[in-house]
Amino acid sequence: MHLKVCDREAVGVSAKSVSDFLMSEHFGKHELIEGSPNDRLAEIKFKRFGVLSISEHCFGCEAKLNALGSSENFHLQVVLSGESVVQSRGLIQRLRHGDSMMLAPHSSFTSTYSADCRKLIICIPASFIEQTAFEFGYRVHKGTIEFSFEKKRLPHSALLSVYWKLYCNSLKIIPMIEALCITTNYLRIW
């Protein structure tokens, strides 16, 4: 089996190009508003890892992303650098380096990015989380898993970042499920 570092990688592209690519890979429909467009400062790394889609990206400028609630996937967002403010249903969370947040399928939200904000986003099908919960002995029904709308400091965020860098640099398969397991302190299964 031949593994590539990333399925797609682009440096020195427009923020709109990154936004369009994320939508094409089912990260959800959204509108991107650039604060001060700097052509060709955005970058993205993308990898499909089984049913997971993994993106590390930055827009290269201050930006506001309005998600329209169309994604059928969970999104684990980890801020690798800079700052992002996420707003949904009147709630606001300010995410900084090492903070994470899990966004539910069909969530409408606004996410602002600082010019130096870099995020790792793991797009996880709801069916994958439901099946995993079932395999761990939980009785789950479709649509009954939810995560609270709050940021969590990843105790191993540096480790997560190192795993991703090692993966991208050395082609070693990493246990991505480990990254998901450390988010379970704010998981609720009804």
GROMACS .gro file of C-alpha atoms in nm:
model
  190
    1MET     CA    1   0.000   0.000   0.000
    2HIS     CA    2   0.141   0.338  -0.098
    3LEU     CA    3   0.070   0.627   0.137
    4LYS     CA    4   0.117   0.986   0.036
    5VAL     CA    5   0.210   1.258   0.282
    6CYS     CA    6  -0.100   1.459   0.203
    7ASP     CA    7  -0.363   1.406  -0.062
    8ARG     CA    8  -0.348   1.778  -0.134
    9GLU     CA    9  -0.114   2.052  -0.025
   10ALA     CA   10  -0.104   2.412  -0.137
   11VAL     CA   11   0.102   2.706  -0.018
   12GLY     CA   12   0.072   3.064  -0.138
   13VAL     CA   13  -0.291   3.041  -0.249
   14SER     CA   14  -0.587   3.269  -0.188
   15ALA     CA   15  -0.812   3.232   0.117
   16LYS     CA   16  -1.101   3.177  -0.124
   17SER     CA   17  -0.916   2.880  -0.277
   18VAL     CA   18  -0.881   2.720   0.068
   19SER     CA   19  -1.248   2.790   0.144
   20ASP     CA   20  -1.362   2.642  -0.188
   21PHE     CA   21  -1.147   2.333  -0.136
   22LEU     CA   22  -1.289   2.272   0.214
   23MET     CA   23  -1.643   2.288   0.075
   24SER     CA   24  -1.554   2.048  -0.206
   25GLU     CA   25  -1.432   1.799   0.056
   26HIS     CA   26  -1.759   1.808   0.253
   27PHE     CA   27  -1.646   2.030   0.541
   28GLY     CA   28  -1.980   2.208   0.503
   29LYS     CA   29  -2.115   2.496   0.300
   30HIS     CA   30  -2.002   2.832   0.427
   31GLU     CA   31  -1.940   3.192   0.334
   32LEU     CA   32  -1.590   3.335   0.381
   33ILE     CA   33  -1.546   3.707   0.443
   34GLU     CA   34  -1.187   3.824   0.431
   35GLY     CA   35  -1.097   4.118   0.657
   36SER     CA   36  -0.802   4.240   0.454
   37PRO     CA   37  -0.750   4.006   0.161
   38ASN     CA   38  -0.388   3.913   0.110
   39ASP     CA   39  -0.372   3.716  -0.209
   40ARG     CA   40  -0.154   3.413  -0.195
   41LEU     CA   41  -0.083   3.393   0.180
   42ALA     CA   42  -0.321   3.108   0.261
   43GLU     CA   43  -0.217   2.745   0.280
   44ILE     CA   44  -0.370   2.404   0.332
   45LYS     CA   45  -0.271   2.042   0.388
   46PHE     CA   46  -0.540   1.781   0.341
   47LYS     CA   47  -0.551   1.407   0.397
   48ARG     CA   48  -0.829   1.154   0.382
   49PHE     CA   49  -0.764   0.888   0.645
   50GLY     CA   50  -1.028   0.617   0.602
   51VAL     CA   51  -1.361   0.789   0.669
   52LEU     CA   52  -1.190   1.086   0.835
   53SER     CA   53  -1.098   1.400   0.643
   54ILE     CA   54  -0.814   1.599   0.797
   55SER     CA   55  -0.729   1.959   0.715
   56GLU     CA   56  -0.458   2.186   0.848
   57HIS     CA   57  -0.510   2.532   0.710
   58CYS     CA   58  -0.473   2.904   0.756
   59PHE     CA   59  -0.635   3.181   0.555
   60GLY     CA   60  -0.335   3.415   0.580
   61CYS     CA   61  -0.553   3.711   0.678
   62GLU     CA   62  -0.822   3.798   0.927
   63ALA     CA   63  -1.133   3.614   0.813
   64LYS     CA   64  -1.486   3.532   0.917
   65LEU     CA   65  -1.642   3.202   0.818
   66ASN     CA   66  -2.021   3.170   0.835
   67ALA     CA   67  -2.113   2.800   0.833
   68LEU     CA   68  -2.461   2.733   0.702
   69GLY     CA   69  -2.532   2.414   0.897
   70SER     CA   70  -2.520   2.184   0.597
   71SER     CA   71  -2.248   1.942   0.704
   72GLU     CA   72  -2.354   1.595   0.815
   73ASN     CA   73  -2.027   1.549   1.001
   74PHE     CA   74  -1.880   1.631   1.338
   75HIS     CA   75  -1.585   1.871   1.322
   76LEU     CA   76  -1.308   1.848   1.579
   77GLN     CA   77  -1.133   2.184   1.558
   78VAL     CA   78  -0.793   2.234   1.720
   79VAL     CA   79  -0.622   2.573   1.712
   80LEU     CA   80  -0.253   2.520   1.637
   81SER     CA   81  -0.163   2.890   1.642
   82GLY     CA   82  -0.332   3.227   1.656
   83GLU     CA   83  -0.689   3.270   1.772
   84SER     CA   84  -1.041   3.185   1.659
   85VAL     CA   85  -1.372   3.298   1.804
   86VAL     CA   86  -1.661   3.057   1.746
   87GLN     CA   87  -2.023   3.170   1.791
   88SER     CA   88  -2.335   2.955   1.776
   89ARG     CA   89  -2.687   2.996   1.916
   90GLY     CA   90  -2.586   3.299   2.123
   91LEU     CA   91  -2.284   3.125   2.277
   92ILE     CA   92  -1.926   3.243   2.220
   93GLN     CA   93  -1.599   3.055   2.267
   94ARG     CA   94  -1.254   3.212   2.219
   95LEU     CA   95  -1.007   2.945   2.109
   96ARG     CA   96  -0.632   2.990   2.137
   97HIS     CA   97  -0.332   2.764   2.074
   98GLY     CA   98  -0.407   2.419   2.217
   99ASP     CA   99  -0.782   2.472   2.254
  100SER     CA  100  -1.027   2.240   2.084
  101MET     CA  101  -1.397   2.225   2.019
  102MET     CA  102  -1.625   1.964   1.867
  103LEU     CA  103  -1.898   2.103   1.643
  104ALA     CA  104  -2.206   1.891   1.577
  105PRO     CA  105  -2.354   1.800   1.240
  106HIS     CA  106  -2.592   2.060   1.094
  107SER     CA  107  -2.452   2.331   1.326
  108SER     CA  108  -2.478   2.687   1.204
  109PHE     CA  109  -2.190   2.888   1.345
  110THR     CA  110  -1.957   3.178   1.280
  111SER     CA  111  -1.584   3.138   1.323
  112THR     CA  112  -1.348   3.433   1.306
  113TYR     CA  113  -0.981   3.371   1.236
  114SER     CA  114  -0.693   3.596   1.338
  115ALA     CA  115  -0.443   3.659   1.059
  116ASP     CA  116  -0.206   3.404   1.216
  117CYS     CA  117  -0.473   3.145   1.301
  118ARG     CA  118  -0.393   2.790   1.194
  119LYS     CA  119  -0.645   2.514   1.258
  120LEU     CA  120  -0.641   2.139   1.240
  121ILE     CA  121  -0.992   2.020   1.161
  122ILE     CA  122  -1.088   1.655   1.161
  123CYS     CA  123  -1.415   1.595   0.980
  124ILE     CA  124  -1.579   1.286   1.131
  125PRO     CA  125  -1.895   1.127   0.992
  126ALA     CA  126  -2.169   1.101   1.257
  127SER     CA  127  -2.211   0.734   1.163
  128PHE     CA  128  -1.843   0.672   1.251
  129ILE     CA  129  -1.885   0.818   1.601
  130GLU     CA  130  -2.213   0.629   1.651
  131GLN     CA  131  -2.056   0.300   1.539
  132THR     CA  132  -1.750   0.357   1.757
  133ALA     CA  133  -1.969   0.432   2.061
  134PHE     CA  134  -2.171   0.115   1.989
  135GLU     CA  135  -1.852  -0.093   1.964
  136PHE     CA  136  -1.744   0.043   2.304
  137GLY     CA  137  -2.068  -0.084   2.454
  138TYR     CA  138  -2.287   0.226   2.448
  139ARG     CA  139  -2.646   0.200   2.332
  140VAL     CA  140  -2.680   0.473   2.076
  141HIS     CA  141  -2.947   0.581   1.836
  142LYS     CA  142  -2.894   0.799   1.534
  143GLY     CA  143  -2.861   1.163   1.634
  144THR     CA  144  -2.830   1.101   2.008
  145ILE     CA  145  -2.463   1.187   2.052
  146GLU     CA  146  -2.382   1.547   2.125
  147PHE     CA  147  -2.087   1.747   2.250
  148SER     CA  148  -2.123   2.054   2.467
  149PHE     CA  149  -2.049   2.387   2.300
  150GLU     CA  150  -1.738   2.464   2.498
  151LYS     CA  151  -1.370   2.477   2.434
  152LYS     CA  152  -1.146   2.218   2.587
  153ARG     CA  153  -0.778   2.253   2.646
  154LEU     CA  154  -0.620   1.946   2.500
  155PRO     CA  155  -0.373   1.818   2.755
  156HIS     CA  156  -0.187   1.658   2.470
  157SER     CA  157  -0.239   1.932   2.213
  158ALA     CA  158   0.134   1.958   2.161
  159LEU     CA  159   0.138   1.581   2.113
  160LEU     CA  160  -0.149   1.603   1.863
  161SER     CA  161   0.042   1.867   1.669
  162VAL     CA  162   0.358   1.655   1.680
  163TYR     CA  163   0.164   1.348   1.556
  164TRP     CA  164   0.028   1.548   1.265
  165LYS     CA  165   0.373   1.686   1.178
  166LEU     CA  166   0.527   1.338   1.202
  167TYR     CA  167   0.254   1.201   0.983
  168CYS     CA  168   0.302   1.468   0.721
  169ASN     CA  169   0.680   1.442   0.735
  170SER     CA  170   0.745   1.069   0.765
  171LEU     CA  171   0.439   0.890   0.626
  172LYS     CA  172   0.389   0.694   0.947
  173ILE     CA  173   0.034   0.599   1.029
  174ILE     CA  174  -0.075   0.767   1.349
  175PRO     CA  175  -0.349   0.656   1.587
  176MET     CA  176  -0.590   0.939   1.504
  177ILE     CA  177  -0.849   0.778   1.728
  178GLU     CA  178  -0.624   0.881   2.018
  179ALA     CA  179  -0.692   1.243   1.926
  180LEU     CA  180  -1.063   1.170   1.938
  181CYS     CA  181  -1.044   0.984   2.268
  182ILE     CA  182  -0.903   1.282   2.456
  183THR     CA  183  -1.211   1.485   2.370
  184THR     CA  184  -1.449   1.250   2.549
  185ASN     CA  185  -1.460   1.457   2.867
  186TYR     CA  186  -1.732   1.667   2.709
  187LEU     CA  187  -1.922   1.396   2.526
  188ARG     CA  188  -2.278   1.310   2.616
  189ILE     CA  189  -2.467   1.010   2.483
  190TRP     CA  190  -2.840   1.014   2.553
   0.00000   0.00000   0.00000
